[in-house]
Coordinates of C-alpha atoms in Angstrom, one line a residue:
M1 CA -14.1 19.7 -14.9
T2 CA -13.1 16.5 -16.1
M3 CA -9.7 14.6 -15.5
D4 CA -7.5 12.4 -18.0
F5 CA -6.1 9.5 -16.1
R6 CA -4.5 8.2 -19.4
L7 CA -0.5 7.7 -18.8
T8 CA 2.1 9.7 -20.3
D9 CA 4.7 8.1 -22.6
D10 CA 7.1 8.7 -19.5
Q11 CA 5.1 7.2 -17.4
R12 CA 4.2 4.4 -19.1
A13 CA 8.0 4.0 -20.0
L14 CA 8.8 4.4 -16.0
R15 CA 6.1 1.5 -15.0
A16 CA 7.4 -0.7 -17.5
G17 CA 11.1 -0.3 -16.4
M18 CA 10.2 -1.2 -12.8
R19 CA 7.7 -3.8 -13.9
G20 CA 11.0 -5.4 -15.7
L21 CA 13.6 -4.6 -12.9
L22 CA 11.1 -6.4 -10.5
A23 CA 10.6 -9.5 -12.9
A24 CA 14.5 -9.6 -12.7
R25 CA 15.5 -9.3 -9.5
Y26 CA 11.8 -10.0 -7.5
P27 CA 10.6 -13.2 -9.3
R28 CA 8.2 -15.5 -8.4
E29 CA 10.5 -17.9 -7.0
R30 CA 11.7 -15.1 -4.8
L31 CA 8.7 -14.3 -3.3
R32 CA 7.9 -18.1 -2.6
S33 CA 11.3 -18.2 -1.3
L34 CA 10.9 -15.9 1.4
A35 CA 7.5 -17.4 2.3
D36 CA 8.6 -20.7 2.7
S37 CA 11.5 -19.5 4.9
P38 CA 12.0 -22.2 7.9
G39 CA 13.5 -19.1 9.6
G40 CA 10.5 -16.4 10.0
P41 CA 9.8 -13.6 8.1
P42 CA 13.4 -12.4 6.5
A43 CA 15.0 -8.7 6.4
P44 CA 14.8 -6.8 3.5
D45 CA 17.2 -8.3 0.6
R46 CA 20.0 -5.6 0.8
G47 CA 21.0 -6.3 -3.1
L48 CA 17.7 -5.5 -4.2
W49 CA 17.2 -2.5 -1.8
Q50 CA 20.2 -0.9 -3.4
A51 CA 19.0 -1.9 -6.8
L52 CA 15.9 -0.4 -6.2
G53 CA 18.0 3.3 -4.8
E54 CA 20.0 2.9 -8.1
A55 CA 16.8 3.0 -10.2
G56 CA 15.3 6.1 -8.5
F57 CA 12.8 4.3 -6.6
F58 CA 13.2 5.9 -3.3
A59 CA 14.5 9.2 -4.6
L60 CA 12.0 9.7 -7.5
R61 CA 10.3 12.9 -5.9
L62 CA 13.7 14.6 -4.7
T63 CA 14.8 17.5 -6.9
E64 CA 17.6 16.9 -9.8
Q65 CA 20.0 18.9 -7.6
D66 CA 19.6 16.6 -4.8
G67 CA 19.6 13.3 -6.8
G68 CA 16.5 12.9 -7.6
A69 CA 14.3 12.9 -10.7
G70 CA 12.1 15.6 -9.8
L71 CA 9.0 14.1 -10.6
G72 CA 5.9 13.9 -8.3
L73 CA 3.4 11.7 -6.8
P74 CA 1.3 10.4 -9.3
E75 CA 4.8 8.9 -11.1
A76 CA 5.3 7.6 -7.6
V77 CA 1.8 5.9 -7.4
L78 CA 2.8 3.8 -10.5
L79 CA 6.2 2.5 -8.9
F80 CA 4.4 1.5 -5.5
E81 CA 1.6 -0.2 -7.5
E82 CA 4.3 -2.3 -9.2
A83 CA 5.9 -3.0 -6.0
G84 CA 2.1 -4.0 -4.6
R85 CA 1.8 -6.7 -8.0
A86 CA 4.8 -8.3 -7.1
L87 CA 4.4 -7.8 -3.6
L88 CA 7.6 -7.1 -2.7
P89 CA 8.2 -6.9 1.2
G90 CA 10.1 -4.2 3.3
P91 CA 9.4 -0.6 4.5
L92 CA 8.7 0.9 0.9
V93 CA 6.8 3.6 1.7
A94 CA 8.8 4.7 5.3
T95 CA 12.3 4.6 3.1
H96 CA 10.7 6.6 0.4
L97 CA 9.2 9.1 2.4
A98 CA 12.7 9.2 4.4
A99 CA 15.0 10.3 0.9
G100 CA 16.5 13.3 1.6
L101 CA 15.7 13.4 5.4
V102 CA 17.8 10.4 6.4
P103 CA 21.1 10.0 4.7
G104 CA 21.4 6.7 3.0
A105 CA 17.6 6.8 2.6
A106 CA 17.8 7.8 -1.2
E107 CA 20.3 5.3 -2.2
G108 CA 18.9 2.3 -0.7
A109 CA 22.0 2.3 1.2
C110 CA 19.9 2.7 4.8
T111 CA 16.3 1.2 5.7
V112 CA 14.2 3.1 7.0
T113 CA 10.5 2.4 9.0
A114 CA 8.0 4.4 10.3
L115 CA 5.5 5.0 13.1
D116 CA 2.9 7.5 13.1
R117 CA 1.5 6.0 16.7
P118 CA 1.9 3.0 19.4
G119 CA 1.3 0.1 17.6
P120 CA 2.6 -2.5 15.3
A121 CA 6.2 -1.9 13.2
E122 CA 7.0 -3.7 10.4
H123 CA 10.8 -4.4 9.6
L124 CA 12.3 -3.0 12.9
A125 CA 14.7 -5.3 13.3
S126 CA 16.5 -4.5 10.1
A127 CA 15.8 -1.0 10.1
E128 CA 18.7 1.6 10.6
A129 CA 16.6 4.6 11.2
V130 CA 13.1 5.1 12.2
L131 CA 10.9 7.9 11.0
L132 CA 8.2 9.1 13.6
L133 CA 5.4 10.8 12.7
D134 CA 3.5 11.5 15.9
G135 CA 3.8 15.3 16.1
R136 CA 3.8 18.3 14.0
A137 CA 7.3 17.9 12.7
A138 CA 8.8 14.7 11.7
R139 CA 11.3 13.0 13.8
V140 CA 14.0 10.3 12.9
L141 CA 15.3 8.1 15.3
R142 CA 19.0 6.5 14.3
V143 CA 19.9 3.5 15.6
S144 CA 22.5 0.7 15.4
P145 CA 21.7 -2.4 13.2
G146 CA 19.4 -4.5 15.0
G147 CA 19.0 -1.8 18.0
A148 CA 15.5 -0.4 16.9
P149 CA 13.5 -2.9 19.3
R150 CA 15.6 -2.3 22.0
A151 CA 15.6 1.8 21.6
L152 CA 11.6 1.4 21.2
R153 CA 11.0 -1.0 23.9
A154 CA 9.4 -3.1 21.3
R155 CA 8.6 -6.8 21.5
P156 CA 8.3 -9.4 18.2
A157 CA 4.8 -9.6 17.2
R158 CA 3.0 -12.4 15.3
S159 CA 2.4 -11.4 11.3
V160 CA -0.5 -12.7 9.3
D161 CA 1.9 -12.1 6.6
S162 CA 5.0 -14.9 6.6
T163 CA 7.4 -11.8 4.3
T164 CA 6.6 -9.4 6.9
P165 CA 8.1 -8.9 10.5
L166 CA 6.2 -7.2 13.3
H167 CA 7.0 -5.9 16.6
L168 CA 4.7 -4.0 18.6
V169 CA 5.8 -0.4 19.9
R170 CA 4.4 0.4 23.1
Q171 CA 5.2 4.0 23.3
L172 CA 7.1 6.4 21.3
P173 CA 9.8 8.4 22.4
R174 CA 8.6 11.9 23.5
P175 CA 10.2 14.9 22.0
P176 CA 11.9 16.5 24.5
D177 CA 14.2 13.3 25.7
G178 CA 16.7 14.2 22.6
S179 CA 16.6 10.5 21.2
A180 CA 15.4 11.7 18.1
T181 CA 16.1 14.5 15.7
T182 CA 13.6 17.0 14.5
V183 CA 13.8 17.1 10.9
P184 CA 11.8 19.9 8.0
A185 CA 9.3 17.9 7.2
D186 CA 5.3 18.1 8.2
A187 CA 4.2 15.0 9.5
S188 CA 0.9 15.0 8.6
R189 CA 1.8 15.7 5.3
L190 CA 4.2 12.5 5.3
C191 CA 1.1 10.7 6.7
R192 CA -1.3 11.7 4.2
E193 CA 1.1 10.3 1.5
A194 CA 2.3 7.2 3.2
A195 CA -1.4 6.6 3.0
L196 CA -1.4 7.2 -0.7
L197 CA 1.6 5.1 -1.5
T198 CA 0.2 2.2 0.6
A199 CA -2.8 2.2 -0.9
A200 CA -1.2 2.1 -4.6
Q201 CA 0.6 -1.2 -3.2
Q202 CA -2.9 -2.4 -2.7
L203 CA -4.3 -1.1 -6.2
G204 CA -1.2 -3.7 -7.6
S205 CA -2.3 -6.3 -5.8
A206 CA -5.9 -5.9 -6.3
F207 CA -5.0 -6.0 -10.4
R208 CA -2.7 -8.9 -10.1
T209 CA -5.3 -11.5 -8.5
V210 CA -7.8 -10.3 -11.4
E211 CA -5.0 -11.6 -13.6
L212 CA -4.6 -14.6 -11.7
A213 CA -8.3 -15.3 -11.2
V214 CA -8.9 -15.1 -15.5
S215 CA -5.5 -16.9 -16.0
Y216 CA -6.8 -20.0 -14.0
A217 CA -10.3 -19.8 -15.3
R218 CA -9.0 -19.7 -18.9
N219 CA -6.7 -22.6 -18.5
R220 CA -8.4 -25.1 -16.2
S221 CA -11.2 -27.6 -17.2
Q222 CA -14.2 -28.9 -15.2
F223 CA -16.9 -31.1 -16.8
G224 CA -15.0 -30.9 -20.1
R225 CA -15.4 -26.9 -20.4
P226 CA -13.1 -24.4 -19.3
V227 CA -13.7 -23.1 -15.9
G228 CA -14.1 -19.4 -17.3
A229 CA -17.2 -20.4 -19.3
F230 CA -19.4 -21.0 -16.5
Q231 CA -21.4 -17.7 -15.8
A232 CA -20.7 -17.7 -11.9
V233 CA -16.9 -17.4 -12.5
Q234 CA -17.6 -14.9 -15.3
H235 CA -19.1 -12.9 -12.8
L236 CA -16.6 -12.8 -10.2
C237 CA -13.8 -12.2 -12.3
A238 CA -15.8 -9.4 -13.8
E239 CA -16.7 -7.5 -10.4
M240 CA -12.9 -8.3 -9.6
L241 CA -11.9 -6.2 -12.3
V242 CA -14.4 -3.1 -11.6
R243 CA -13.8 -3.1 -8.0
A244 CA -9.9 -2.6 -9.4
E245 CA -10.8 -0.2 -11.9
L246 CA -12.8 2.3 -9.3
A247 CA -9.9 1.9 -7.0
R248 CA -7.5 3.0 -9.8
A249 CA -9.8 5.7 -10.4
A250 CA -9.6 6.8 -6.8
V251 CA -5.9 6.6 -6.5
Y252 CA -4.9 8.4 -9.6
A253 CA -7.0 11.0 -8.5
A254 CA -5.7 11.6 -5.1
S255 CA -2.4 11.3 -6.6
L256 CA -3.3 15.0 -8.1
A257 CA -4.5 15.9 -4.5
T258 CA -2.0 18.7 -2.8
G259 CA -2.3 20.0 0.8
P260 CA -4.6 19.4 3.7
E261 CA -7.9 19.9 1.0
G262 CA -6.7 16.5 -0.4
A263 CA -7.1 14.3 2.9
A264 CA -10.8 12.9 2.0
E265 CA -9.5 12.5 -1.5
I266 CA -6.6 9.8 0.0
A267 CA -8.9 8.3 2.5
A268 CA -11.5 7.3 -0.1
A269 CA -8.5 5.9 -2.4
K270 CA -7.2 4.1 0.6
L271 CA -10.5 2.9 1.5
L272 CA -11.4 1.8 -2.3
A273 CA -8.1 0.0 -2.7
D274 CA -8.0 -2.0 0.7
S275 CA -11.3 -3.2 -0.1
A276 CA -10.4 -4.1 -3.8
A277 CA -7.2 -6.0 -2.5
V278 CA -8.6 -7.8 0.1
R279 CA -12.0 -8.9 -1.5
N280 CA -10.2 -9.4 -4.8
A281 CA -7.3 -11.9 -3.4
R282 CA -11.1 -13.7 -2.1
D283 CA -12.7 -13.8 -5.0
C284 CA -9.6 -14.8 -6.5
L285 CA -9.2 -17.9 -4.1
Q286 CA -12.7 -18.6 -5.0
V287 CA -12.2 -18.6 -8.7
H288 CA -9.0 -21.3 -8.1
G289 CA -11.5 -23.6 -6.1
G290 CA -9.9 -26.4 -3.9
Q291 CA -6.4 -25.5 -5.3
G292 CA -6.7 -21.6 -3.9
F293 CA -6.7 -23.1 -0.4
T294 CA -3.3 -24.8 -0.6
W295 CA 0.1 -23.0 0.4
E296 CA 1.4 -23.4 -3.1
A297 CA -0.7 -21.1 -4.5
D298 CA 0.2 -17.4 -4.6
V299 CA -3.8 -16.5 -3.5
H300 CA -3.6 -16.5 -0.1
L301 CA 0.1 -14.3 0.0
H302 CA -2.0 -11.3 -1.6
L303 CA -4.8 -11.7 1.0
K304 CA -2.5 -11.7 4.1
R305 CA -0.6 -8.6 3.1
G306 CA -3.6 -7.5 1.8
W307 CA -5.2 -7.6 5.3
L308 CA -1.4 -6.5 6.8
R309 CA -2.0 -3.0 4.5
E310 CA -5.6 -2.8 5.4
G311 CA -4.4 -1.6 9.1
Q312 CA -1.7 0.3 8.1
W313 CA -1.1 4.2 8.2
Q314 CA -5.0 4.6 8.2
S315 CA -7.5 1.8 8.7
A316 CA -10.7 1.4 7.2
A317 CA -12.7 3.0 10.3
E318 CA -10.5 6.0 10.0
S319 CA -10.8 6.7 6.4
E320 CA -14.8 6.5 7.0
E321 CA -14.5 8.7 10.0
L322 CA -12.9 11.1 7.9
L323 CA -15.1 10.9 5.1
A324 CA -18.0 11.2 7.3
N325 CA -16.7 14.0 9.0
T326 CA -16.1 16.1 5.9
L327 CA -19.2 15.1 4.2
L328 CA -20.8 16.8 7.6
H329 CA -18.6 19.7 7.0
E330 CA -19.8 20.1 3.3
A331 CA -23.4 19.6 4.1
S332 CA -23.4 22.3 7.4
H333 CA -22.1 25.1 4.5
L334 CA -25.3 24.4 1.6
P335 CA -26.8 27.4 0.8
D336 CA -30.1 26.6 3.1
G337 CA -27.8 26.7 5.9
P338 CA -26.1 24.5 8.3
H339 CA -29.3 21.6 8.8
A340 CA -28.8 17.9 10.2
S341 CA -31.1 16.5 7.5
D342 CA -28.9 18.1 5.0
A343 CA -26.1 16.0 6.2
T344 CA -28.2 13.3 6.7
D345 CA -29.4 13.5 2.7
V346 CA -25.8 13.6 2.2
L347 CA -24.6 11.0 3.9
D348 CA -27.3 8.6 2.8
A349 CA -26.4 9.4 -1.1
E350 CA -23.1 8.7 -0.4
N351 CA -24.1 5.3 1.0
V352 CA -26.2 4.6 -2.1
T353 CA -23.4 5.3 -4.3
A354 CA -21.2 3.2 -2.4

């Protein structure tokens, strides 16, 4: 069976609309001002957050009766890809998942962060609700503005990304304590969707660094020739594009997977998108040469955000473990019966393909 990943006219219009909105409300100058802020990582811009809500960014997948557009994960992936391309900060994934579960989230009037286990939490101090995904059913912890760190006994943690504040949460509230309210949503499904939407952000960043590298290679001259005329630079840019396109195919395919059986597809998409975002940022820095190491270049912002997202929702180790277990399970059901050698052959073939 073949899949057609060509976008429809409506999907292209949706993506173009989001790119135009971000260009107008979150230009490069705004990104740089946040990154250069002497007061540390800022809270999400309320005006921009509400603009995203009015544009349907958070309510995209709600039914029309509930105030949404009735669209699906493929369309959500396109919007999050654009957000990743612009390095839009804030707990976008958590607030999108909370639409319909937390009042105000769909409209952009409420900022929501999320946790599926103890560990780092982004934008915790500015959150008005925390989506807890550590059990079978999702729970919502409502807090007063600025009260989430105290409610979760979290302490500030240093963040590699200057636009993403972090707190370290050592323990989540236990279900019987009554501090969090159970909501009608499957926590496992939300975690899978969070991993996929995070992969979409990584994908957008990967393609943006391709654009930055190619633009620099075309316009920068060295020894009387454009940098892009050198074969080594051409190879770097070509490898970046191939890496991003492979990740795009995996992310788009995973957006069509539904139910628990799509977990392996999402794990593969997250793994490829993480690799594309981080490795492309590194290669983009290499193309820029000495200038790429300066604070004024945007390359380091993509690299740091890529590092941060790499550990969110599903790390590389977790994705690899899930994929390995899936391959072993499939190998054990081959026609000849469960043989360890069969499983090894499948894994070896996967490594060769990778």
